[in-house]
């Protein structure tokens, strides 16, 4: 296991996109986005992501794009601009059914019930929702009020993605996130009573003071809530990039061997409870749409992680959000004041992006297949491993460790080595060598 730990300590991207966000550049702006939107074939399904970059307290482990506010006025003025952004982009997307809507953050549960209705109403007016569209929202259960839960139910919420991380008091104290189990259970019960059929629980391993015992107890408690899905992320500690992470002392973090053991333990406990393992870090009950998509070969990966949403275009709304289109990616201006300024003069608030070459599209498809299915058949793209001599050379040490196996034109990561899938995928990333970005460790 020691040599494995060395390999697992390599820093590689999470591949929620390819090329990854550090390679987006200012040469792509609103004009390119407008051309790309105009080039979408009529009727092409869309997925919408809405970013709410506010929280009422800061969790010290948080890697999301968010700001802590202690008044509601910044949130309401953000929403006013978001309504304008929605009205500005809506006309470019006529004739495209929206099949998925996801609100993330930050904490969308910062919104008042009236603003939840207003935001859902604005989206419904300016976009054409498919009758069976999914509607998912990221939920911070702490202090969540019953009237907000009822409103989310009335607005047609189909899936609640609930942040848990770890239930151990010592870990919660060290990440500045006190969240008792009873409070989480109250929210879970209320969401179900409000008609929300599908629940996802987010957990993290590798947190300060976390042990395998904590992980096992957190999973036991979480299983008692009977979620349809789990996401189990490795804590990405990047204190040079997210300064508040300096509040977490490096010496309180589990080392690489312990992280790996926690990952394996989480995996075996959740799988033993009847959940199918999906890709690197998701789990779903066998009848859940994520598990069904994984079985059918239609599973996809986007900025929210794994999804059964195979809409070919994802439109991001709100500061810092990213849109993924068949032609390339664009990211909105990350800081609210710049994002607002662009919207107020009627622009689409794009900061940067990247147009995909044919080579990028091929590598994006290979990396997505590996991340989703732990396997890629290069013949699907009219290629063989011999067409990738540099990559095959880089894969040799990973093959020697049993992290990847070649069978004809098929490269696969054995299920027992799924922790290595980002490393295997990274071999096909031609941008990585030139990247100045510092990524979190692979496991
Ligand atoms: C936008 S956040 C959470 C939504 C909501 N604000 C909450 O805290 O419950 C989505 C998820 O990202 C994960 N996450 C955030 N920062 C992370 C980090 N540094 N490393 C790994 N996972 C992280 C957490 O599991 C979190 O629940
Ligand atoms: S984890 Fe959630 S609640 Fe905590 S700071 Fe990040 S986005 Fe906000």
XYZ file of C-alpha atoms and ligand atoms in Angstrom:
478
model
C 0.000 0.000 0.000
C 2.933 2.420 0.574
C 3.744 2.908 -3.113
C 0.010 3.330 -3.732
C -0.065 6.123 -1.184
C 2.748 7.906 -3.048
C 0.789 7.746 -6.279
C -2.385 8.840 -4.507
C -0.569 11.886 -3.130
C -0.220 13.238 -6.704
C -2.202 16.427 -7.270
C -4.642 16.092 -10.179
C -7.924 17.784 -11.186
C -11.381 16.409 -10.372
C -12.298 16.546 -14.077
C -15.733 18.079 -13.762
C -14.772 19.611 -17.117
C -12.037 19.137 -19.721
C -10.093 21.309 -20.283
C -10.317 22.293 -16.617
C -11.226 25.822 -15.448
C -7.628 27.094 -14.913
C -7.228 26.875 -18.720
C -10.156 29.156 -19.486
C -8.922 32.503 -20.869
C -10.201 36.018 -21.512
C -10.095 35.498 -25.307
C -13.566 33.961 -25.021
C -16.348 36.382 -24.036
C -20.011 37.168 -24.507
C -19.767 37.318 -28.326
C -18.536 33.722 -28.512
C -21.265 32.656 -26.066
C -23.940 34.358 -28.206
C -22.627 32.607 -31.350
C -22.511 29.252 -29.577
C -26.066 29.652 -28.258
C -27.307 30.601 -31.735
C -25.586 27.475 -33.102
C -27.432 25.031 -30.810
C -29.803 22.840 -32.859
C -33.460 23.712 -32.130
C -35.003 21.388 -29.571
C -31.642 20.523 -27.959
C -32.343 19.918 -24.236
C -30.786 22.244 -21.677
C -29.700 21.958 -18.106
C -29.685 25.092 -15.920
C -27.400 25.796 -12.956
C -28.124 28.785 -10.699
C -25.400 29.917 -8.276
C -26.275 31.585 -4.953
C -22.905 32.717 -3.512
C -23.945 33.483 0.085
C -23.824 31.698 3.442
C -24.609 32.857 6.963
C -21.477 31.278 8.469
C -18.217 30.059 6.971
C -17.275 26.381 7.179
C -13.481 26.314 7.303
C -13.216 23.367 4.901
C -15.323 25.082 2.247
C -13.925 25.174 -1.284
C -17.053 26.706 -2.848
C -17.379 30.226 -4.272
C -19.293 31.942 -1.475
C -19.321 34.970 0.853
C -20.593 35.180 4.409
C -23.267 37.829 4.947
C -25.029 38.750 8.164
C -27.779 40.818 6.482
C -30.243 39.821 3.768
C -29.845 42.979 1.629
C -26.816 41.704 -0.399
C -28.810 38.551 -1.170
C -31.892 40.469 -2.343
C -29.898 42.852 -4.500
C -28.028 39.846 -5.999
C -31.396 38.279 -6.816
C -32.559 41.446 -8.591
C -29.528 41.221 -10.872
C -30.012 37.486 -11.295
C -33.567 38.182 -12.542
C -32.086 40.587 -15.104
C -29.487 38.006 -16.164
C -32.270 35.439 -16.615
C -34.319 37.919 -18.687
C -31.234 38.826 -20.777
C -30.228 35.259 -21.684
C -33.736 33.744 -21.982
C -34.345 35.010 -25.571
C -31.215 33.186 -26.811
C -32.623 29.873 -25.602
C -36.129 29.783 -27.087
C -37.132 26.346 -28.364
C -34.859 24.450 -25.949
C -36.612 22.351 -23.295
C -35.024 22.565 -19.839
C -34.779 19.039 -18.462
C -32.725 19.776 -15.312
C -32.549 22.701 -12.901
C -29.945 22.814 -10.106
C -29.524 25.563 -7.500
C -26.142 25.471 -5.776
C -23.828 27.680 -3.852
C -23.019 28.812 -1.320
C -26.361 28.115 0.237
C -29.552 28.518 -1.808
C -31.335 27.909 1.512
C -30.295 31.489 2.464
C -33.254 32.661 0.328
C -36.562 33.617 1.922
C -39.649 31.588 0.911
C -40.872 34.566 -1.189
C -37.546 34.742 -3.010
C -37.552 30.981 -3.669
C -40.962 31.494 -5.352
C -39.731 34.604 -7.205
C -36.597 32.866 -8.522
C -38.489 29.751 -9.608
C -41.134 32.016 -11.180
C -38.539 34.054 -13.135
C -36.924 30.866 -14.473
C -40.316 29.432 -15.455
C -41.249 32.649 -17.313
C -38.018 32.933 -19.287
C -37.238 29.270 -20.042
C -39.307 26.407 -21.439
C -39.324 23.641 -18.827
C -39.985 20.033 -19.875
C -43.011 18.660 -17.939
C -40.879 16.087 -16.111
C -37.883 18.397 -15.489
C -35.818 17.582 -12.405
C -35.329 20.339 -9.815
C -32.454 19.874 -7.337
C -31.290 22.262 -4.600
C -28.229 22.145 -2.309
C -29.478 22.296 1.261
C -27.629 23.397 4.398
C -29.847 21.842 7.095
C -28.606 24.041 9.936
C -31.460 26.252 11.134
C -33.525 25.474 8.049
C -37.103 26.606 8.707
C -40.214 24.528 8.013
C -41.829 27.264 5.887
C -38.825 27.290 3.521
C -38.954 23.503 3.215
C -42.710 23.668 2.468
C -42.065 26.352 -0.186
C -39.372 24.245 -1.879
C -41.891 21.368 -1.973
C -44.597 23.660 -3.456
C -42.115 24.837 -6.102
C -41.680 21.249 -7.288
C -38.322 20.309 -5.725
C -37.545 16.759 -6.844
C -34.155 16.267 -5.161
C -32.581 17.779 -2.074
C -28.808 17.542 -1.814
C -28.059 17.769 1.888
C -24.670 18.795 3.291
C -23.638 16.587 6.248
C -19.819 16.070 5.995
C -19.262 14.315 9.383
C -21.356 13.978 12.547
C -18.467 13.747 15.071
C -18.538 16.785 17.425
C -14.711 17.113 17.419
C -14.595 17.166 13.613
C -17.527 19.596 13.408
C -15.788 21.945 15.843
C -12.560 21.804 13.816
C -14.406 22.748 10.590
C -16.644 25.388 12.224
C -19.832 23.552 11.303
C -21.943 22.403 14.222
C -24.712 20.217 12.846
C -26.313 17.730 15.243
C -27.807 14.545 13.812
C -31.264 15.346 15.266
C -31.403 18.625 13.373
C -30.404 16.906 10.133
C -33.075 14.246 10.690
C -35.729 16.908 11.328
C -34.903 18.479 7.935
C -34.862 15.106 6.150
C -38.291 14.204 7.591
C -39.718 17.630 6.706
C -38.387 17.441 3.122
C -40.018 14.036 2.670
C -43.283 15.342 4.187
C -43.120 18.218 1.673
C -43.078 15.668 -1.171
C -39.374 15.717 -2.062
C -38.923 12.193 -3.383
C -35.139 11.966 -3.712
C -32.497 12.876 -1.150
C -28.731 12.996 -1.540
C -26.333 13.228 1.385
C -22.866 14.805 0.982
C -20.117 13.386 3.205
C -16.406 14.219 3.366
C -13.430 12.109 4.471
C -9.951 13.406 5.272
C -11.253 16.206 7.548
C -9.312 17.418 10.631
C -9.348 14.925 13.511
C -11.432 12.525 11.410
C -10.841 8.832 12.067
C -12.197 5.660 10.520
C -14.451 5.327 13.595
C -15.943 8.788 12.865
C -16.461 7.864 9.219
C -18.169 4.576 10.152
C -20.455 6.258 12.711
C -21.355 9.083 10.299
C -22.245 6.536 7.624
C -24.308 4.482 10.096
C -26.285 7.582 11.115
C -26.638 8.732 7.497
C -27.879 5.305 6.359
C -30.633 5.537 8.996
C -31.933 8.564 7.020
C -32.338 6.316 3.941
C -31.124 8.758 1.258
C -31.418 7.689 -2.376
C -27.840 8.851 -3.021
C -24.548 9.631 -1.331
C -21.628 11.727 -2.493
C -18.431 11.036 -0.523
C -15.763 13.634 -1.293
C -12.126 13.675 -0.213
C -11.415 16.919 1.645
C -9.576 19.180 -0.823
C -7.223 21.239 1.345
C -5.934 24.192 -0.691
C -5.058 26.882 1.924
C -2.930 28.950 -0.505
C -6.040 29.357 -2.678
C -8.783 29.504 -0.003
C -7.199 31.479 2.826
C -9.820 30.489 5.444
C -8.548 26.878 5.154
C -5.460 28.099 7.050
C -7.744 27.927 10.111
C -7.444 24.145 9.706
C -4.012 23.107 10.943
C -2.242 20.697 8.604
C -1.121 18.523 11.532
C -4.775 17.788 12.418
C -5.426 16.279 8.974
C -5.287 12.519 8.386
C -2.225 11.481 6.354
C -2.398 9.927 2.873
C -2.601 6.338 4.185
C -5.408 7.235 6.604
C -7.304 9.152 3.878
C -7.079 6.122 1.640
C -8.304 3.844 4.453
C -11.245 6.216 5.114
C -12.126 6.252 1.403
C -12.067 2.435 1.264
C -14.093 2.109 4.459
C -16.772 4.548 3.262
C -16.912 2.660 0.013
C -17.346 -0.761 1.574
C -19.922 0.358 4.186
C -22.154 2.186 1.700
C -21.872 -0.583 -0.905
C -22.696 -3.216 1.740
C -25.909 -1.301 2.492
C -27.132 -1.976 -1.062
C -26.005 1.187 -2.871
C -24.346 0.948 -6.295
C -20.950 2.676 -6.507
C -20.999 5.319 -9.249
C -17.718 6.576 -10.675
C -15.202 7.817 -8.145
C -17.300 9.136 -5.292
C -21.073 8.732 -5.718
C -23.452 5.978 -4.616
C -27.097 5.397 -5.489
C -29.866 2.914 -4.709
C -30.244 0.549 -7.675
C -33.598 2.075 -8.760
C -32.333 5.684 -8.526
C -31.897 7.501 -11.859
C -28.122 7.830 -11.275
C -27.674 4.060 -10.907
C -30.008 3.445 -13.855
C -27.962 5.873 -16.012
C -24.699 4.216 -14.918
C -26.076 0.814 -15.950
C -27.431 2.132 -19.256
C -24.132 3.838 -20.122
C -25.720 7.336 -20.160
C -24.150 8.646 -16.941
C -22.480 12.056 -17.411
C -20.173 14.288 -15.398
C -20.547 18.033 -14.988
C -19.701 20.757 -12.465
C -22.131 19.261 -9.932
C -20.373 15.873 -10.146
C -22.064 12.779 -11.575
C -25.477 13.214 -13.141
C -28.144 11.287 -15.008
C -28.655 14.543 -16.896
C -27.372 14.000 -20.416
C -28.577 17.399 -21.725
C -25.824 18.451 -24.173
C -25.825 22.080 -22.987
C -25.540 23.350 -19.414
C -26.209 27.056 -18.845
C -24.751 28.605 -15.677
C -26.468 31.655 -14.161
C -25.119 33.839 -11.361
C -21.631 35.078 -10.433
C -18.813 32.547 -11.124
C -21.103 29.941 -12.693
C -19.828 27.935 -15.662
C -21.718 27.023 -18.838
C -20.739 23.896 -20.764
C -21.776 23.867 -24.415
C -20.915 21.480 -27.252
C -18.607 24.220 -28.627
C -16.792 25.078 -25.387
C -17.014 26.461 -21.859
C -17.622 29.959 -20.494
C -17.419 31.200 -16.924
C -19.340 34.189 -15.569
C -17.439 36.967 -13.802
C -16.621 35.514 -10.367
C -16.964 38.693 -8.274
C -20.489 40.029 -7.753
C -19.690 43.743 -8.474
C -18.167 42.984 -11.935
C -20.885 40.447 -12.712
C -23.520 43.067 -11.763
C -21.903 45.821 -13.869
C -22.031 43.628 -16.994
C -25.648 42.641 -16.417
C -26.786 46.203 -15.791
C -25.562 47.279 -19.253
C -27.382 44.345 -20.866
C -24.317 42.123 -21.426
C -24.015 38.382 -20.848
C -21.556 38.554 -17.903
C -18.828 36.265 -19.290
C -15.301 36.595 -17.853
C -13.468 33.845 -19.716
C -13.834 30.515 -21.440
C -12.345 28.090 -23.901
C -13.364 26.898 -27.372
C -12.955 23.151 -27.853
C -10.738 21.844 -30.646
C -11.488 18.384 -32.097
C -8.547 17.090 -30.043
C -10.071 18.605 -26.864
C -13.434 16.986 -27.656
C -11.800 13.568 -28.090
C -9.857 13.881 -24.820
C -12.921 15.255 -23.020
C -14.904 12.176 -24.095
C -12.116 9.752 -23.047
C -11.729 11.428 -19.634
C -15.505 11.554 -19.053
C -15.881 7.835 -19.880
C -13.067 6.928 -17.479
C -14.470 9.135 -14.692
C -18.033 7.785 -15.158
C -17.512 4.115 -15.990
C -13.866 3.479 -14.948
C -13.435 2.260 -18.497
C -12.987 3.559 -22.017
C -13.000 1.713 -25.314
C -10.778 3.811 -27.573
C -12.274 1.998 -30.583
C -15.495 3.984 -29.960
C -13.523 6.999 -31.139
C -11.845 5.153 -34.023
C -8.574 4.924 -32.031
C -6.316 2.299 -30.487
C -3.872 2.646 -27.555
C -1.055 2.807 -30.140
C -2.458 6.194 -31.246
C -1.509 7.456 -27.747
C 2.183 6.468 -27.281
C 2.972 9.200 -24.703
C -0.108 8.290 -22.679
C 0.617 4.544 -22.786
C 4.126 5.226 -21.509
C 2.708 7.329 -18.660
C 0.203 4.558 -17.880
C 2.923 1.889 -17.555
C 3.686 2.493 -13.826
C -0.047 2.625 -13.085
C -0.486 -0.686 -14.953
C 2.347 -2.185 -12.920
C 0.424 -1.242 -9.738
C -2.764 -2.840 -11.139
C -4.545 0.557 -11.265
C -5.339 0.183 -14.953
C -5.664 -2.801 -17.239
C -5.507 -2.970 -21.021
C -7.624 -5.420 -22.970
C -7.353 -4.767 -26.728
C -8.629 -1.205 -27.237
C -10.249 -1.070 -23.793
C -8.563 0.592 -20.824
C -10.205 -0.076 -17.485
C -9.627 0.764 -13.855
C -10.522 -2.280 -11.706
C -13.292 -1.473 -9.189
C -10.828 -2.178 -6.358
C -8.562 0.615 -7.726
C -11.313 3.220 -8.357
C -9.469 5.656 -6.094
C -6.851 5.920 -8.869
C -9.264 6.926 -11.635
C -8.349 10.649 -11.579
C -4.678 9.698 -11.973
C -5.485 7.467 -14.937
C -7.705 10.152 -16.524
C -4.992 12.792 -16.009
C -2.696 10.892 -18.397
C -4.998 12.007 -21.264
C -4.938 15.666 -20.117
C -2.560 17.515 -22.460
C -2.955 20.781 -20.504
C -1.799 19.393 -17.158
C 1.923 19.718 -17.852
C 1.508 23.458 -18.536
C -0.870 24.028 -15.622
C 0.079 26.492 -12.925
C -2.988 25.493 -10.884
C -2.375 23.532 -7.712
C -4.901 20.739 -7.336
C -5.905 18.775 -4.284
C -4.462 15.290 -3.764
C -6.003 12.506 -5.868
C -7.625 10.647 -2.918
C -21.841 24.101 -2.168
S -21.463 22.948 -0.996
C -22.801 22.771 0.069
C -24.127 23.193 0.074
C -24.555 23.779 1.407
N -24.054 25.109 1.498
C -24.052 22.986 2.611
O -23.028 23.334 3.134
O -24.732 22.064 3.046
C -21.569 21.351 -1.734
C -20.700 20.292 -1.111
O -19.360 20.463 -1.516
C -18.546 19.712 -0.630
N -17.315 20.488 -0.355
C -17.213 21.805 -0.098
N -15.915 22.154 0.105
C -15.182 21.018 -0.042
C -13.781 20.719 0.040
N -12.880 21.649 0.304
N -13.394 19.450 -0.194
C -14.289 18.484 -0.490
N -15.627 18.706 -0.565
C -16.066 19.946 -0.352
C -19.340 19.487 0.649
O -19.605 18.116 0.813
C -20.605 20.268 0.399
O -21.744 19.682 0.974
S -20.000 24.231 3.054
Fe -21.949 25.131 2.456
S -22.607 26.341 4.235
Fe -20.476 25.869 4.550
S -19.434 27.702 3.767
Fe -19.486 26.168 2.111
S -21.271 26.619 0.926
Fe -21.458 27.709 2.893
